[in-house]
Amino acid sequence: MNGAQSRSRFPLLPGLANGVATGACWGSVFVAPAMVPDFTPLQLSTARYIAYGAISVLLVLPRWRQIHSRIAPKEWIALLWLGLTGNLGYYILISSAVRLCGIDITSIMTGFLPVIIGILGTREKDGLGLRRLVPSMLLMLVGLGLTAMQTLHSGEGTAGTDVTRLTGFMLAIGGLASWSIFALSNSRWLKRLSVISADDWSLLTGIATGAEALLLLPFAVHPGAASHPISGWLAFAAVSGGVALVASVMGGIFWNRTCQMLPMTLSGQMAVGETLFALFYGCLWTGRLPTAIETAAVIFLMLSVLSSALAHVPAPREETYPDRDRPGHPADPAKTR
């Protein structure tokens, strides 16, 4: 099956809906570190992914024997790799970047994920050619550029010295690379799965991630941890559990459905929803309205997704008659009996 044939069969609207839901879930991860500033990124990441693993175990447990029998050792290795690149390592890098250079700059950097994933997706069998994605990519780059200009000139969402912000910027780049690796690997695994659903694959990724997070527990607990008041621990538990449920469990399921329904060149574009919702949640958290530049940036980003979606809509199939141009063949097939 070639790329055009496969694109004519994917469910566009359900895939887009799942992509929007993914962005709404994932955008919450940028606000979580600001909600519990007294806890380190490592503590928040460890607690979140242990909770992700625990919730995944509870959801898979009733069907564990059936699912476990379908997973080969090489797939468990893949799940551990996905848990490291797409969850644990990525979130530690992003949480650290938020602390050092703020929500806005970090969300801008991760906003380049759709561009990178879209380019990587052109190498997949069901992807569009890069030339077809140029208008969408340009619109997205303009939107990200406007957001960057607003953030860098205003200095909002940043803290500390230039060295501190530069360190945060580099950590955000590391998170960008880590998640790009995850997106490509996860998309390829989802395309080849035949005996397990995208939802169960997401939950199994959660189990693998939770097991990895347990290894970080001794490093996340330090002598000064007991200095937090009870109210602080309750807030920490609520934020960690909430992010685990919304961003990891629900967001992971929505994302895997998106990847199965849409080619990578389009599902990658849907990752821009994380940036849009992160900016929206950031404005809510800081109690301000979006500026004119930020509003324009959002419009460009939304137009980018729309342009990409329209580029993936297959052209109407025209009926062809192989013998129509043959000498002596009637011009109108309807007259042939």
Coordinates of C-alpha atoms in Angstrom, one line a residue, residues 37-222:
P37 CA 7.7 25.2 44.0
D38 CA 9.2 23.8 47.2
F39 CA 9.7 20.4 45.6
T40 CA 12.5 19.6 43.2
P41 CA 11.8 18.5 39.5
L42 CA 13.3 15.1 40.4
Q43 CA 10.8 14.6 43.3
L44 CA 7.9 15.7 41.1
S45 CA 8.9 13.5 38.2
T46 CA 9.5 10.5 40.5
A47 CA 6.2 10.8 42.3
R48 CA 4.3 11.5 39.0
Y49 CA 5.6 8.4 37.3
I50 CA 5.3 6.1 40.2
A51 CA 1.7 7.2 40.4
Y52 CA 1.4 6.7 36.6
G53 CA 2.7 3.1 37.0
A54 CA 0.4 2.4 39.9
I55 CA -2.7 3.6 38.0
S56 CA -1.6 1.7 34.9
V57 CA -1.2 -1.5 37.0
L58 CA -4.7 -1.1 38.4
L59 CA -6.3 -0.6 35.0
V60 CA -4.4 -3.5 33.4
L61 CA -4.7 -6.0 36.3
P62 CA -8.1 -7.5 35.3
R63 CA -6.6 -8.5 31.9
W64 CA -3.0 -9.0 32.9
R65 CA -2.7 -12.7 31.9
Q66 CA -4.2 -12.1 28.5
I67 CA -2.0 -9.0 27.8
H68 CA 1.2 -10.4 29.3
S69 CA 1.0 -13.4 27.0
R70 CA 1.0 -11.2 23.9
I71 CA 4.1 -9.2 24.9
A72 CA 7.5 -10.5 23.8
P73 CA 10.8 -9.6 25.7
K74 CA 11.8 -7.3 22.9
E75 CA 8.6 -5.4 23.3
W76 CA 9.3 -5.0 27.1
I77 CA 12.7 -3.6 26.2
A78 CA 11.0 -1.1 23.8
L79 CA 8.5 -0.1 26.5
L80 CA 11.4 0.6 28.9
W81 CA 13.1 2.7 26.3
L82 CA 9.8 4.6 25.5
G83 CA 9.3 5.2 29.3
L84 CA 12.8 6.7 29.6
T85 CA 12.8 8.9 26.5
G86 CA 9.2 10.0 26.4
N87 CA 8.4 10.2 30.1
L88 CA 11.0 10.1 32.8
G89 CA 14.0 11.7 31.1
Y90 CA 11.9 14.1 29.2
Y91 CA 9.9 15.4 32.2
I92 CA 13.0 15.8 34.4
L93 CA 14.6 17.9 31.7
I94 CA 11.4 20.0 31.1
S95 CA 10.6 20.5 34.8
S96 CA 14.2 21.7 35.4
A97 CA 13.9 24.0 32.4
V98 CA 10.7 25.5 33.8
R99 CA 12.4 26.2 37.1
L100 CA 15.4 27.9 35.5
C101 CA 13.9 29.8 32.5
G102 CA 10.2 29.8 33.1
I103 CA 7.0 28.3 31.6
D104 CA 6.9 30.5 28.5
I105 CA 10.4 29.9 27.1
T106 CA 10.2 26.1 27.9
S107 CA 6.8 25.9 26.1
I108 CA 8.3 27.7 23.1
M109 CA 11.2 25.3 22.8
T110 CA 8.9 22.2 23.1
G111 CA 6.7 23.9 20.5
F112 CA 9.2 23.0 17.9
L113 CA 8.4 19.3 18.5
P114 CA 5.6 19.3 15.8
V115 CA 8.1 20.7 13.2
I116 CA 10.7 18.1 14.0
I117 CA 8.2 15.2 14.2
G118 CA 6.6 16.4 10.9
I119 CA 9.9 16.3 9.2
L120 CA 10.8 12.9 10.6
G121 CA 7.3 11.7 9.5
T122 CA 8.0 12.4 5.8
R123 CA 10.3 9.4 5.9
E124 CA 7.5 7.1 6.9
K125 CA 5.4 5.1 4.4
D126 CA 2.1 6.9 5.1
G127 CA 3.6 10.4 5.4
L128 CA 3.3 13.3 3.0
G129 CA 6.3 14.7 1.1
L130 CA 8.1 17.5 2.8
R131 CA 7.1 20.0 0.1
R132 CA 3.4 19.5 0.9
L133 CA 4.1 20.4 4.5
V134 CA 6.0 23.6 3.8
P135 CA 3.0 26.0 4.2
S136 CA 2.1 24.4 7.5
M137 CA 5.6 24.5 8.8
L138 CA 6.1 28.1 7.9
L139 CA 2.9 29.1 9.7
M140 CA 4.0 27.2 12.7
L141 CA 7.4 28.8 12.7
V142 CA 5.8 32.3 12.5
G143 CA 3.6 31.5 15.4
L144 CA 6.5 30.2 17.5
G145 CA 8.6 33.2 16.5
L146 CA 5.9 35.6 17.7
T147 CA 5.6 33.8 21.0
A148 CA 9.4 33.8 21.4
M149 CA 9.6 37.5 20.6
Q150 CA 7.0 38.3 23.2
T151 CA 8.6 36.2 25.9
L152 CA 12.2 37.2 25.3
H153 CA 11.4 40.9 25.2
S154 CA 9.1 41.0 28.2
G155 CA 11.2 38.6 30.3
E156 CA 8.0 37.1 31.8
G157 CA 8.3 33.6 33.1
T158 CA 12.0 33.9 33.5
A159 CA 14.0 34.1 36.7
G160 CA 17.7 34.3 37.8
T161 CA 20.8 35.3 35.8
D162 CA 21.5 35.0 32.2
V163 CA 23.6 31.8 32.9
T164 CA 20.6 30.3 34.8
R165 CA 18.3 31.0 31.9
L166 CA 20.8 29.7 29.4
T167 CA 21.1 26.5 31.4
G168 CA 17.3 26.1 31.4
F169 CA 17.3 26.7 27.6
M170 CA 19.8 23.9 27.1
L171 CA 17.8 21.6 29.3
A172 CA 14.7 22.4 27.2
I173 CA 16.6 21.4 24.0
G174 CA 17.6 18.2 25.7
G175 CA 13.9 17.5 26.4
L176 CA 13.1 18.3 22.8
A177 CA 15.6 15.7 21.6
S178 CA 14.5 13.1 24.1
W179 CA 10.8 13.4 23.1
S180 CA 11.5 13.4 19.4
I181 CA 13.3 10.1 19.8
F182 CA 10.3 8.8 21.7
A183 CA 7.7 10.0 19.2
L184 CA 9.4 8.3 16.2
S185 CA 10.0 5.0 18.1
N186 CA 6.5 4.9 19.6
S187 CA 4.8 5.7 16.3
R188 CA 6.6 2.9 14.5
W189 CA 5.7 0.4 17.3
L190 CA 2.1 1.4 17.2
K191 CA 1.9 0.9 13.4
R192 CA 3.2 -2.7 13.8
L193 CA 1.0 -3.7 16.8
S194 CA -1.7 -6.2 15.9
V195 CA -2.5 -8.1 19.0
I196 CA -2.7 -5.3 21.5
S197 CA -4.6 -2.0 21.5
A198 CA -3.1 1.5 21.6
D199 CA -4.7 2.0 25.0
D200 CA -3.1 -1.0 26.5
W201 CA 0.3 -0.1 24.9
S202 CA 0.0 3.2 26.7
L203 CA -0.8 1.5 30.0
L204 CA 2.1 -0.9 29.6
T205 CA 4.4 2.1 28.9
G206 CA 3.1 3.5 32.2
I207 CA 4.1 0.2 34.0
A208 CA 7.6 0.3 32.5
T209 CA 7.9 4.0 33.4
G210 CA 6.7 3.4 37.0
A211 CA 9.3 0.6 37.4
E212 CA 12.1 3.0 36.2
A213 CA 10.8 5.8 38.6
L214 CA 11.2 3.4 41.5
L215 CA 14.9 3.4 40.9
L216 CA 15.0 7.2 41.3
L217 CA 13.2 7.1 44.7
P218 CA 16.4 7.0 46.8
F219 CA 17.7 10.0 45.0
A220 CA 14.4 12.0 45.2
V221 CA 14.2 11.5 49.0
H222 CA 16.8 13.6 50.9

